[in-house]
Amino acid sequence: MAAPRQAEAVAEQPAPPKRSHKKKAAKVDESELLTVPDGWKEPAFTREDNPKGLLEESSFATLFPKYREAYLKECWPLVQKALSEHYVNATLDLIEGSMTVTTTKKTFDPYAIIRARDLIKLLARSVPFEQAVRILQDDVACDIIKIGSLVRNRESFIKRRGRLLGPKGSTLKALELLTNCYIMVQGNTVSALGPFSGLKEVRKVVLDTMKNIHPIYNIKTLMIKRELSKDPELRSQSWERFLPKFKRKNLKKRKEPKKKNVKKEYTPFPPPQPESQIDKELASGEYFLKESQKKRKQVEEIKAKQADAIKKRQEERNKAFIPPKEKPVVKAKKASTEKKIDIEAIKEKVKNAKKKKLGALPVEEVKLKIAADEKKKKKKK
């Protein structure tokens, strides 16, 4: 009886739905899962999530440079207060120059010690306390990028590190605005503090700059990406067509060598064998001379050279006694009297001048004026 009942039960069950509908529904669900809703945050980790606490005590320590001692001494009470909220102890050893963080029995968050370790690392790398404390938040992370070993030449390393800062820190400020991260360039490291997506971009820009790629190119791409992310239709599409493609151009000219090796024309015949000293002596006939004759000839050559040297030296000394050449005296040219004077033209000019008041007064007027002046003098007397 059991077998027929089972068969009836199987027959009564409804038929399963078609698979095609299931696939469509799954596809819709996956696309929805890929997009994170705006303003969503992961719920905070509380004591209720881990009521029994941690089983063992864990600790981290880091060294700090001597120039950070004064600042750490001032802000250490604030560091202890911030870590005590997460039940983590912090100690500062000025003798050894180290900072240590340890968990306590009350610590319930297992990741709190990792955040405390990052905090003391950032403080050692010259990050101010106001910024470093942000690492204790859930949505903030940090990244310390070591750049000291990426470039061999010290001068080029300093130049590329200066590019990260830019003129008056403008490049660094632009990076901070685009990535929403705090960036600190200090010594051989670059410390960054902010969201995970921003830290990824900061690392890329820093490493590219050390590879001699100017940060302005990466800043341009980041600006385009920022604008594209605002459009909801383009979120699921590829952005490669919008992003600029920069070609590397090595504009630095190669230094030309001082001595240029000019290639000679190819000849199948070998060069003639150079003459030896014996061949030269044979050609001049010196080979057949006696030793005494050879010595006498050498002495004569030396004396001739000495005589030439003395003669040249004497000529150079005599140059000081040679008077310089004087310039020839140029005679002053007499005024040319060849031009004829036109007397009639001058007379006409004088007559015209007398008529006008601008010129000299006529003779009669001058006599009248002199007589008037004499009368005035007599009256005064």
mmCIF file of C-alpha atoms in Angstrom:
data_model
loop_
_atom_site.group_PDB
_atom_site.id
_atom_site.type_symbol
_atom_site.label_atom_id
_atom_site.label_comp_id
_atom_site.label_asym_id
_atom_site.label_seq_id
_atom_site.Cartn_x
_atom_site.Cartn_y
_atom_site.Cartn_z
ATOM 1 C CA MET A 1 0.000 0.000 0.000
ATOM 2 C CA ALA A 2 2.931 2.326 0.657
ATOM 3 C CA ALA A 3 4.125 2.258 -2.957
ATOM 4 C CA PRO A 4 0.837 3.400 -4.589
ATOM 5 C CA ARG A 5 0.389 6.170 -1.980
ATOM 6 C CA GLN A 6 3.881 7.529 -2.774
ATOM 7 C CA ALA A 7 3.029 7.508 -6.460
ATOM 8 C CA GLU A 8 -0.168 9.454 -5.804
ATOM 9 C CA ALA A 9 1.715 12.048 -3.711
ATOM 10 C CA VAL A 10 4.241 12.505 -6.495
ATOM 11 C CA ALA A 11 1.438 12.908 -9.010
ATOM 12 C CA GLU A 12 -0.328 15.531 -6.864
ATOM 13 C CA GLN A 13 2.827 17.739 -6.543
ATOM 14 C CA PRO A 14 2.834 20.787 -8.889
ATOM 15 C CA ALA A 15 5.298 20.882 -11.785
ATOM 16 C CA PRO A 16 8.528 22.911 -11.172
ATOM 17 C CA PRO A 17 8.773 26.310 -12.937
ATOM 18 C CA LYS A 18 10.890 26.745 -16.055
ATOM 19 C CA ARG A 19 14.642 27.409 -15.634
ATOM 20 C CA SER A 20 14.714 30.383 -18.010
ATOM 21 C CA HIS A 21 12.741 32.563 -15.572
ATOM 22 C CA LYS A 22 15.136 31.646 -12.754
ATOM 23 C CA LYS A 23 18.152 32.725 -14.797
ATOM 24 C CA LYS A 24 16.576 36.100 -15.564
ATOM 25 C CA ALA A 25 15.791 36.711 -11.905
ATOM 26 C CA ALA A 26 19.342 35.742 -10.907
ATOM 27 C CA LYS A 27 20.807 38.162 -13.440
ATOM 28 C CA VAL A 28 18.723 41.020 -12.075
ATOM 29 C CA ASP A 29 19.752 40.220 -8.530
ATOM 30 C CA GLU A 30 23.497 40.148 -9.432
ATOM 31 C CA SER A 31 23.371 43.575 -11.109
ATOM 32 C CA GLU A 32 21.602 45.008 -8.058
ATOM 33 C CA LEU A 33 24.189 43.487 -5.738
ATOM 34 C CA LEU A 34 27.057 45.070 -7.675
ATOM 35 C CA THR A 35 25.839 48.620 -7.011
ATOM 36 C CA VAL A 36 26.226 49.901 -3.456
ATOM 37 C CA PRO A 37 23.430 52.284 -2.430
ATOM 38 C CA ASP A 38 24.466 55.866 -1.645
ATOM 39 C CA GLY A 39 25.070 56.631 2.024
ATOM 40 C CA TRP A 40 25.359 52.944 3.026
ATOM 41 C CA LYS A 41 27.716 52.210 5.928
ATOM 42 C CA GLU A 42 28.816 48.988 7.535
ATOM 43 C CA PRO A 43 27.353 48.609 11.046
ATOM 44 C CA ALA A 44 29.810 49.375 13.860
ATOM 45 C CA PHE A 45 31.456 46.528 15.827
ATOM 46 C CA THR A 46 30.100 46.581 19.424
ATOM 47 C CA ARG A 47 30.628 44.596 22.622
ATOM 48 C CA GLU A 48 27.513 42.546 21.828
ATOM 49 C CA ASP A 49 29.329 41.088 18.790
ATOM 50 C CA ASN A 50 32.184 39.812 21.024
ATOM 51 C CA PRO A 51 30.987 39.708 24.668
ATOM 52 C CA LYS A 52 33.751 37.373 25.958
ATOM 53 C CA GLY A 53 36.629 39.563 24.711
ATOM 54 C CA LEU A 54 40.051 38.397 23.507
ATOM 55 C CA LEU A 55 41.853 35.275 24.682
ATOM 56 C CA GLU A 56 45.446 36.560 24.564
ATOM 57 C CA GLU A 57 47.234 39.874 24.896
ATOM 58 C CA SER A 58 48.893 41.246 21.728
ATOM 59 C CA SER A 59 51.202 44.220 21.306
ATOM 60 C CA PHE A 60 53.039 46.256 18.639
ATOM 61 C CA ALA A 61 56.014 48.605 18.934
ATOM 62 C CA THR A 62 57.657 51.086 16.559
ATOM 63 C CA LEU A 63 60.688 53.367 16.725
ATOM 64 C CA PHE A 64 60.517 57.112 16.058
ATOM 65 C CA PRO A 65 63.242 59.625 15.049
ATOM 66 C CA LYS A 66 64.842 62.023 17.527
ATOM 67 C CA TYR A 67 63.236 65.153 16.002
ATOM 68 C CA ARG A 68 59.728 63.768 16.776
ATOM 69 C CA GLU A 69 60.423 63.386 20.511
ATOM 70 C CA ALA A 70 59.282 66.881 21.559
ATOM 71 C CA TYR A 71 56.004 66.682 19.596
ATOM 72 C CA LEU A 72 55.147 63.167 20.811
ATOM 73 C CA LYS A 73 55.833 64.201 24.408
ATOM 74 C CA GLU A 74 53.233 66.994 24.066
ATOM 75 C CA CYS A 75 50.482 65.008 22.331
ATOM 76 C CA TRP A 76 50.949 61.648 24.131
ATOM 77 C CA PRO A 77 48.164 62.252 26.719
ATOM 78 C CA LEU A 78 45.753 62.784 23.797
ATOM 79 C CA VAL A 79 46.968 59.543 22.168
ATOM 80 C CA GLN A 80 46.359 57.608 25.397
ATOM 81 C CA LYS A 81 42.899 59.133 25.772
ATOM 82 C CA ALA A 82 41.917 58.231 22.177
ATOM 83 C CA LEU A 83 43.153 54.622 22.565
ATOM 84 C CA SER A 84 41.572 54.162 26.001
ATOM 85 C CA GLU A 85 38.142 54.503 24.351
ATOM 86 C CA HIS A 86 38.982 51.270 22.482
ATOM 87 C CA TYR A 87 40.518 49.737 25.657
ATOM 88 C CA VAL A 88 44.107 49.767 24.294
ATOM 89 C CA ASN A 89 47.111 50.810 26.401
ATOM 90 C CA ALA A 90 49.903 53.001 24.942
ATOM 91 C CA THR A 91 53.392 53.610 26.355
ATOM 92 C CA LEU A 92 56.096 56.051 25.228
ATOM 93 C CA ASP A 93 59.750 55.154 25.904
ATOM 94 C CA LEU A 94 61.952 58.217 25.384
ATOM 95 C CA ILE A 95 65.169 56.376 26.349
ATOM 96 C CA GLU A 96 64.846 53.708 23.616
ATOM 97 C CA GLY A 97 62.866 56.034 21.320
ATOM 98 C CA SER A 98 59.910 53.689 20.836
ATOM 99 C CA MET A 99 56.104 53.612 21.108
ATOM 100 C CA THR A 100 54.199 50.485 22.213
ATOM 101 C CA VAL A 101 50.479 49.611 22.105
ATOM 102 C CA THR A 102 48.958 46.585 23.914
ATOM 103 C CA THR A 103 45.467 45.122 24.348
ATOM 104 C CA THR A 104 43.763 44.731 27.747
ATOM 105 C CA LYS A 105 41.200 42.373 29.242
ATOM 106 C CA LYS A 106 38.412 44.805 28.380
ATOM 107 C CA THR A 107 39.343 44.975 24.637
ATOM 108 C CA PHE A 108 36.493 43.427 22.613
ATOM 109 C CA ASP A 109 37.378 44.589 19.075
ATOM 110 C CA PRO A 110 40.170 42.342 17.672
ATOM 111 C CA TYR A 111 41.016 44.881 14.931
ATOM 112 C CA ALA A 112 41.530 47.747 17.423
ATOM 113 C CA ILE A 113 45.161 46.756 18.021
ATOM 114 C CA ILE A 114 45.862 46.898 14.253
ATOM 115 C CA ARG A 115 44.420 50.418 14.100
ATOM 116 C CA ALA A 116 46.491 51.408 17.158
ATOM 117 C CA ARG A 117 49.618 50.044 15.421
ATOM 118 C CA ASP A 118 48.846 52.168 12.332
ATOM 119 C CA LEU A 119 48.330 55.214 14.576
ATOM 120 C CA ILE A 120 51.812 55.013 16.137
ATOM 121 C CA LYS A 121 53.330 54.338 12.689
ATOM 122 C CA LEU A 122 51.756 57.504 11.299
ATOM 123 C CA LEU A 123 52.891 59.543 14.311
ATOM 124 C CA ALA A 124 56.465 58.290 13.756
ATOM 125 C CA ARG A 125 56.258 59.392 10.085
ATOM 126 C CA SER A 126 55.549 63.084 10.999
ATOM 127 C CA VAL A 127 51.752 62.910 10.488
ATOM 128 C CA PRO A 128 50.074 65.343 12.943
ATOM 129 C CA PHE A 129 47.923 63.830 15.720
ATOM 130 C CA GLU A 130 44.710 65.525 14.457
ATOM 131 C CA GLN A 131 44.973 63.565 11.193
ATOM 132 C CA ALA A 132 46.461 60.331 12.583
ATOM 133 C CA VAL A 133 43.547 59.838 15.064
ATOM 134 C CA ARG A 134 41.175 59.386 12.112
ATOM 135 C CA ILE A 135 42.660 55.890 11.582
ATOM 136 C CA LEU A 136 40.578 54.674 14.557
ATOM 137 C CA GLN A 137 37.405 55.165 12.451
ATOM 138 C CA ASP A 138 35.993 52.180 10.548
ATOM 139 C CA ASP A 139 35.865 53.822 7.097
ATOM 140 C CA VAL A 140 39.451 55.185 7.194
ATOM 141 C CA ALA A 141 42.630 53.286 6.328
ATOM 142 C CA CYS A 142 46.287 54.212 5.873
ATOM 143 C CA ASP A 143 49.143 53.362 3.534
ATOM 144 C CA ILE A 144 52.848 54.100 4.063
ATOM 145 C CA ILE A 145 54.640 53.972 0.688
ATOM 146 C CA LYS A 146 58.429 53.506 0.761
ATOM 147 C CA ILE A 147 59.985 55.497 -2.097
ATOM 148 C CA GLY A 148 63.633 55.640 -0.975
ATOM 149 C CA SER A 149 64.761 52.513 -2.878
ATOM 150 C CA LEU A 150 62.803 53.188 -6.109
ATOM 151 C CA VAL A 151 65.347 55.641 -7.606
ATOM 152 C CA ARG A 152 69.100 55.047 -7.505
ATOM 153 C CA ASN A 153 70.364 58.550 -8.221
ATOM 154 C CA ARG A 154 69.892 60.851 -5.212
ATOM 155 C CA GLU A 155 69.510 64.051 -7.263
ATOM 156 C CA SER A 156 66.790 62.611 -9.516
ATOM 157 C CA PHE A 157 65.033 61.172 -6.431
ATOM 158 C CA ILE A 158 64.855 64.639 -4.782
ATOM 159 C CA LYS A 159 63.615 66.153 -8.073
ATOM 160 C CA ARG A 160 60.833 63.556 -8.475
ATOM 161 C CA ARG A 161 59.818 63.822 -4.829
ATOM 162 C CA GLY A 162 59.549 67.597 -5.343
ATOM 163 C CA ARG A 163 57.172 66.974 -8.273
ATOM 164 C CA LEU A 164 54.760 65.264 -5.875
ATOM 165 C CA LEU A 165 54.586 68.445 -3.813
ATOM 166 C CA GLY A 166 54.439 70.830 -6.787
ATOM 167 C CA PRO A 167 54.927 74.615 -6.639
ATOM 168 C CA LYS A 168 53.845 75.749 -3.141
ATOM 169 C CA GLY A 169 52.255 72.306 -2.538
ATOM 170 C CA SER A 170 49.634 72.769 -5.301
ATOM 171 C CA THR A 171 50.056 69.263 -6.828
ATOM 172 C CA LEU A 172 49.719 67.583 -3.422
ATOM 173 C CA LYS A 173 46.612 69.668 -2.635
ATOM 174 C CA ALA A 174 45.009 68.653 -5.950
ATOM 175 C CA LEU A 175 45.698 64.968 -5.198
ATOM 176 C CA GLU A 176 44.171 65.315 -1.734
ATOM 177 C CA LEU A 177 40.983 66.878 -3.160
ATOM 178 C CA LEU A 178 40.585 64.210 -5.880
ATOM 179 C CA THR A 179 41.279 61.184 -3.645
ATOM 180 C CA ASN A 180 39.774 62.495 -0.343
ATOM 181 C CA CYS A 181 43.002 61.456 1.390
ATOM 182 C CA TYR A 182 45.518 63.232 3.605
ATOM 183 C CA ILE A 183 49.026 62.856 2.108
ATOM 184 C CA MET A 184 52.294 63.529 3.936
ATOM 185 C CA VAL A 185 55.645 63.430 2.072
ATOM 186 C CA GLN A 186 58.468 62.987 4.580
ATOM 187 C CA GLY A 187 61.990 61.694 3.941
ATOM 188 C CA ASN A 188 61.948 58.341 2.136
ATOM 189 C CA THR A 189 58.224 57.635 2.698
ATOM 190 C CA VAL A 190 54.817 58.959 1.661
ATOM 191 C CA SER A 191 52.053 58.507 4.260
ATOM 192 C CA ALA A 192 48.445 58.523 3.046
ATOM 193 C CA LEU A 193 45.269 58.444 5.162
ATOM 194 C CA GLY A 194 41.717 58.098 3.817
ATOM 195 C CA PRO A 195 39.221 55.731 2.158
ATOM 196 C CA PHE A 196 40.420 52.525 0.449
ATOM 197 C CA SER A 197 39.552 53.683 -3.082
ATOM 198 C CA GLY A 198 41.531 56.908 -2.595
ATOM 199 C CA LEU A 199 44.578 55.102 -1.161
ATOM 200 C CA LYS A 200 44.736 52.907 -4.262
ATOM 201 C CA GLU A 201 44.915 55.978 -6.516
ATOM 202 C CA VAL A 202 47.494 57.700 -4.278
ATOM 203 C CA ARG A 203 49.808 54.674 -4.428
ATOM 204 C CA LYS A 204 49.540 54.558 -8.220
ATOM 205 C CA VAL A 205 50.342 58.268 -8.589
ATOM 206 C CA VAL A 206 53.324 58.075 -6.197
ATOM 207 C CA LEU A 207 54.863 55.024 -7.899
ATOM 208 C CA ASP A 208 54.341 56.530 -11.377
ATOM 209 C CA THR A 209 56.030 59.763 -10.260
ATOM 210 C CA MET A 210 59.048 57.786 -9.075
ATOM 211 C CA LYS A 211 59.099 56.102 -12.532
ATOM 212 C CA ASN A 212 59.502 59.592 -14.086
ATOM 213 C CA ILE A 213 55.820 60.022 -15.089
ATOM 214 C CA HIS A 214 54.628 63.503 -14.141
ATOM 215 C CA PRO A 215 51.701 63.504 -11.637
ATOM 216 C CA ILE A 216 49.728 65.986 -13.799
ATOM 217 C CA TYR A 217 48.833 63.142 -16.199
ATOM 218 C CA ASN A 218 47.333 61.050 -13.387
ATOM 219 C CA ILE A 219 45.541 64.107 -11.976
ATOM 220 C CA LYS A 220 43.872 64.684 -15.367
ATOM 221 C CA THR A 221 42.618 61.073 -15.515
ATOM 222 C CA LEU A 222 41.334 61.303 -11.933
ATOM 223 C CA MET A 223 39.388 64.472 -12.791
ATOM 224 C CA ILE A 224 37.774 62.752 -15.803
ATOM 225 C CA LYS A 225 36.905 59.674 -13.706
ATOM 226 C CA ARG A 226 35.311 61.884 -11.075
ATOM 227 C CA GLU A 227 33.023 63.481 -13.677
ATOM 228 C CA LEU A 228 32.161 60.122 -15.273
ATOM 229 C CA SER A 229 31.217 58.556 -11.913
ATOM 230 C CA LYS A 230 28.461 61.169 -11.514
ATOM 231 C CA ASP A 231 26.605 59.761 -14.553
ATOM 232 C CA PRO A 232 24.582 56.645 -13.489
ATOM 233 C CA GLU A 233 24.406 55.314 -17.084
ATOM 234 C CA LEU A 234 28.214 55.155 -17.431
ATOM 235 C CA ARG A 235 28.823 53.280 -14.162
ATOM 236 C CA SER A 236 28.544 49.839 -15.758
ATOM 237 C CA GLN A 237 30.408 50.813 -18.981
ATOM 238 C CA SER A 238 34.110 50.897 -19.822
ATOM 239 C CA TRP A 239 35.746 54.326 -19.475
ATOM 240 C CA GLU A 240 38.788 53.693 -21.683
ATOM 241 C CA ARG A 241 37.420 55.751 -24.591
ATOM 242 C CA PHE A 242 37.077 58.825 -22.345
ATOM 243 C CA LEU A 243 40.448 58.581 -20.595
ATOM 244 C CA PRO A 244 43.446 60.356 -22.227
ATOM 245 C CA LYS A 245 46.358 58.328 -23.570
ATOM 246 C CA PHE A 246 49.696 60.045 -23.040
ATOM 247 C CA LYS A 247 52.733 59.042 -25.085
ATOM 248 C CA ARG A 248 56.116 59.107 -23.423
ATOM 249 C CA LYS A 249 58.489 61.547 -25.107
ATOM 250 C CA ASN A 250 62.155 61.564 -24.200
ATOM 251 C CA LEU A 251 63.100 65.129 -25.144
ATOM 252 C CA LYS A 252 66.492 65.034 -23.470
ATOM 253 C CA LYS A 253 69.207 65.190 -26.133
ATOM 254 C CA ARG A 254 72.084 62.751 -25.988
ATOM 255 C CA LYS A 255 75.363 64.317 -24.972
ATOM 256 C CA GLU A 256 77.778 64.336 -27.895
ATOM 257 C CA PRO A 257 81.279 63.001 -27.154
ATOM 258 C CA LYS A 258 84.233 65.377 -27.271
ATOM 259 C CA LYS A 259 86.246 63.070 -29.536
ATOM 260 C CA LYS A 260 84.227 61.848 -32.495
ATOM 261 C CA ASN A 261 85.524 58.728 -34.203
ATOM 262 C CA VAL A 262 85.184 59.358 -37.931
ATOM 263 C CA LYS A 263 84.984 56.147 -39.890
ATOM 264 C CA LYS A 264 87.528 55.911 -42.671
ATOM 265 C CA GLU A 265 86.660 54.669 -46.124
ATOM 266 C CA TYR A 266 86.930 50.917 -46.425
ATOM 267 C CA THR A 267 89.901 49.686 -48.467
ATOM 268 C CA PRO A 268 90.664 46.000 -49.059
ATOM 269 C CA PHE A 269 94.437 46.651 -48.869
ATOM 270 C CA PRO A 270 96.200 46.809 -45.506
ATOM 271 C CA PRO A 271 97.976 50.054 -44.490
ATOM 272 C CA PRO A 272 101.712 50.336 -45.244
ATOM 273 C CA GLN A 273 104.048 49.104 -42.532
ATOM 274 C CA PRO A 274 105.506 52.023 -40.500
ATOM 275 C CA GLU A 275 109.265 52.633 -40.881
ATOM 276 C CA SER A 276 111.480 51.529 -38.033
ATOM 277 C CA GLN A 277 114.363 53.585 -36.606
ATOM 278 C CA ILE A 278 116.915 51.515 -38.584
ATOM 279 C CA ASP A 279 115.020 52.131 -41.855
ATOM 280 C CA LYS A 280 115.075 55.893 -41.192
ATOM 281 C CA GLU A 281 118.814 55.794 -40.441
ATOM 282 C CA LEU A 282 119.463 53.798 -43.596
ATOM 283 C CA ALA A 283 117.474 56.296 -45.709
ATOM 284 C CA SER A 284 119.394 59.291 -44.282
ATOM 285 C CA GLY A 285 122.772 57.474 -44.357
ATOM 286 C CA GLU A 286 123.247 57.884 -40.606
ATOM 287 C CA TYR A 287 123.402 54.102 -40.143
ATOM 288 C CA PHE A 288 126.838 53.905 -41.754
ATOM 289 C CA LEU A 289 128.423 56.648 -39.618
ATOM 290 C CA LYS A 290 130.798 55.899 -36.748
ATOM 291 C CA GLU A 291 129.784 56.346 -33.104
ATOM 292 C CA SER A 292 131.953 59.455 -32.711
ATOM 293 C CA GLN A 293 130.411 60.995 -35.834
ATOM 294 C CA LYS A 294 126.882 60.206 -34.584
ATOM 295 C CA LYS A 295 127.603 61.858 -31.222
ATOM 296 C CA ARG A 296 129.085 64.919 -32.925
ATOM 297 C CA LYS A 297 125.988 65.208 -35.126
ATOM 298 C CA GLN A 298 123.694 64.942 -32.075
ATOM 299 C CA VAL A 299 125.682 67.678 -30.262
ATOM 300 C CA GLU A 300 125.440 69.937 -33.338
ATOM 301 C CA GLU A 301 121.655 69.434 -33.498
ATOM 302 C CA ILE A 302 121.294 70.250 -29.794
ATOM 303 C CA LYS A 303 123.412 73.423 -30.223
ATOM 304 C CA ALA A 304 121.340 74.498 -33.232
ATOM 305 C CA LYS A 305 118.119 74.057 -31.232
ATOM 306 C CA GLN A 306 119.587 76.044 -28.332
ATOM 307 C CA ALA A 307 120.655 78.849 -30.673
ATOM 308 C CA ASP A 308 117.112 79.031 -32.143
ATOM 309 C CA ALA A 309 115.601 79.170 -28.658
ATOM 310 C CA ILE A 310 117.979 81.961 -27.571
ATOM 311 C CA LYS A 311 117.215 83.921 -30.732
ATOM 312 C CA LYS A 312 113.435 83.675 -30.154
ATOM 313 C CA ARG A 313 113.810 84.687 -26.508
ATOM 314 C CA GLN A 314 115.916 87.687 -27.464
ATOM 315 C CA GLU A 315 113.321 88.803 -30.034
ATOM 316 C CA GLU A 316 110.567 88.654 -27.436
ATOM 317 C CA ARG A 317 112.652 90.765 -25.031
ATOM 318 C CA ASN A 318 113.411 93.359 -27.736
ATOM 319 C CA LYS A 319 109.687 93.803 -28.461
ATOM 320 C CA ALA A 320 109.363 95.900 -25.293
ATOM 321 C CA PHE A 321 111.896 98.459 -26.664
ATOM 322 C CA ILE A 322 110.228 98.931 -30.062
ATOM 323 C CA PRO A 323 108.259 102.241 -30.011
ATOM 324 C CA PRO A 324 104.616 102.091 -31.079
ATOM 325 C CA LYS A 325 103.574 103.622 -34.388
ATOM 326 C CA GLU A 326 102.267 107.156 -34.004
ATOM 327 C CA LYS A 327 99.126 108.254 -35.751
ATOM 328 C CA PRO A 328 99.675 110.818 -38.567
ATOM 329 C CA VAL A 329 98.745 114.423 -37.696
ATOM 330 C CA VAL A 330 95.642 115.496 -39.558
ATOM 331 C CA LYS A 331 95.783 119.170 -40.680
ATOM 332 C CA ALA A 332 92.671 121.266 -40.050
ATOM 333 C CA LYS A 333 90.882 122.166 -43.237
ATOM 334 C CA LYS A 334 90.590 125.886 -43.985
ATOM 335 C CA ALA A 335 87.141 127.343 -44.322
ATOM 336 C CA SER A 336 86.181 127.320 -47.944
ATOM 337 C CA THR A 337 85.826 130.839 -49.378
ATOM 338 C CA GLU A 338 84.725 129.637 -52.721
ATOM 339 C CA LYS A 339 81.064 130.501 -52.127
ATOM 340 C CA LYS A 340 80.213 134.003 -53.328
ATOM 341 C CA ILE A 341 78.367 136.319 -50.927
ATOM 342 C CA ASP A 342 75.200 137.911 -52.325
ATOM 343 C CA ILE A 343 75.368 141.491 -50.942
ATOM 344 C CA GLU A 344 72.066 142.625 -52.418
ATOM 345 C CA ALA A 345 70.138 139.831 -50.709
ATOM 346 C CA ILE A 346 71.683 140.777 -47.321
ATOM 347 C CA LYS A 347 70.677 144.438 -47.801
ATOM 348 C CA GLU A 348 67.065 143.457 -48.439
ATOM 349 C CA LYS A 349 67.033 141.347 -45.263
ATOM 350 C CA VAL A 350 68.307 144.269 -43.168
ATOM 351 C CA LYS A 351 65.639 146.618 -44.578
ATOM 352 C CA ASN A 352 62.894 144.135 -43.738
ATOM 353 C CA ALA A 353 64.260 143.737 -40.196
ATOM 354 C CA LYS A 354 64.161 147.515 -39.636
ATOM 355 C CA LYS A 355 60.505 147.656 -40.634
ATOM 356 C CA LYS A 356 59.605 144.961 -38.083
ATOM 357 C CA LYS A 357 59.711 145.707 -34.333
ATOM 358 C CA LEU A 358 61.325 142.408 -33.579
ATOM 359 C CA GLY A 359 64.626 143.549 -35.061
ATOM 360 C CA ALA A 360 66.948 146.423 -33.942
ATOM 361 C CA LEU A 361 65.516 150.000 -33.568
ATOM 362 C CA PRO A 362 66.280 152.614 -36.265
ATOM 363 C CA VAL A 363 69.027 155.230 -35.582
ATOM 364 C CA GLU A 364 66.639 158.206 -35.063
ATOM 365 C CA GLU A 365 64.639 156.398 -32.351
ATOM 366 C CA VAL A 366 67.826 155.417 -30.557
ATOM 367 C CA LYS A 367 68.982 159.093 -30.455
ATOM 368 C CA LEU A 368 65.621 160.257 -29.055
ATOM 369 C CA LYS A 369 65.756 157.645 -26.271
ATOM 370 C CA ILE A 370 69.291 158.671 -25.255
ATOM 371 C CA ALA A 371 68.212 162.363 -25.061
ATOM 372 C CA ALA A 372 65.176 161.504 -22.872
ATOM 373 C CA ASP A 373 67.353 159.515 -20.463
ATOM 374 C CA GLU A 374 69.799 162.415 -20.056
ATOM 375 C CA LYS A 375 66.974 164.877 -19.246
ATOM 376 C CA LYS A 376 65.677 162.556 -16.493
ATOM 377 C CA LYS A 377 69.139 162.367 -14.921
ATOM 378 C CA LYS A 378 69.473 166.191 -14.877
ATOM 379 C CA LYS A 379 66.076 166.591 -13.147
ATOM 380 C CA LYS A 380 67.045 164.115 -10.427
ATOM 381 C CA LYS A 381 70.262 166.036 -9.717
#
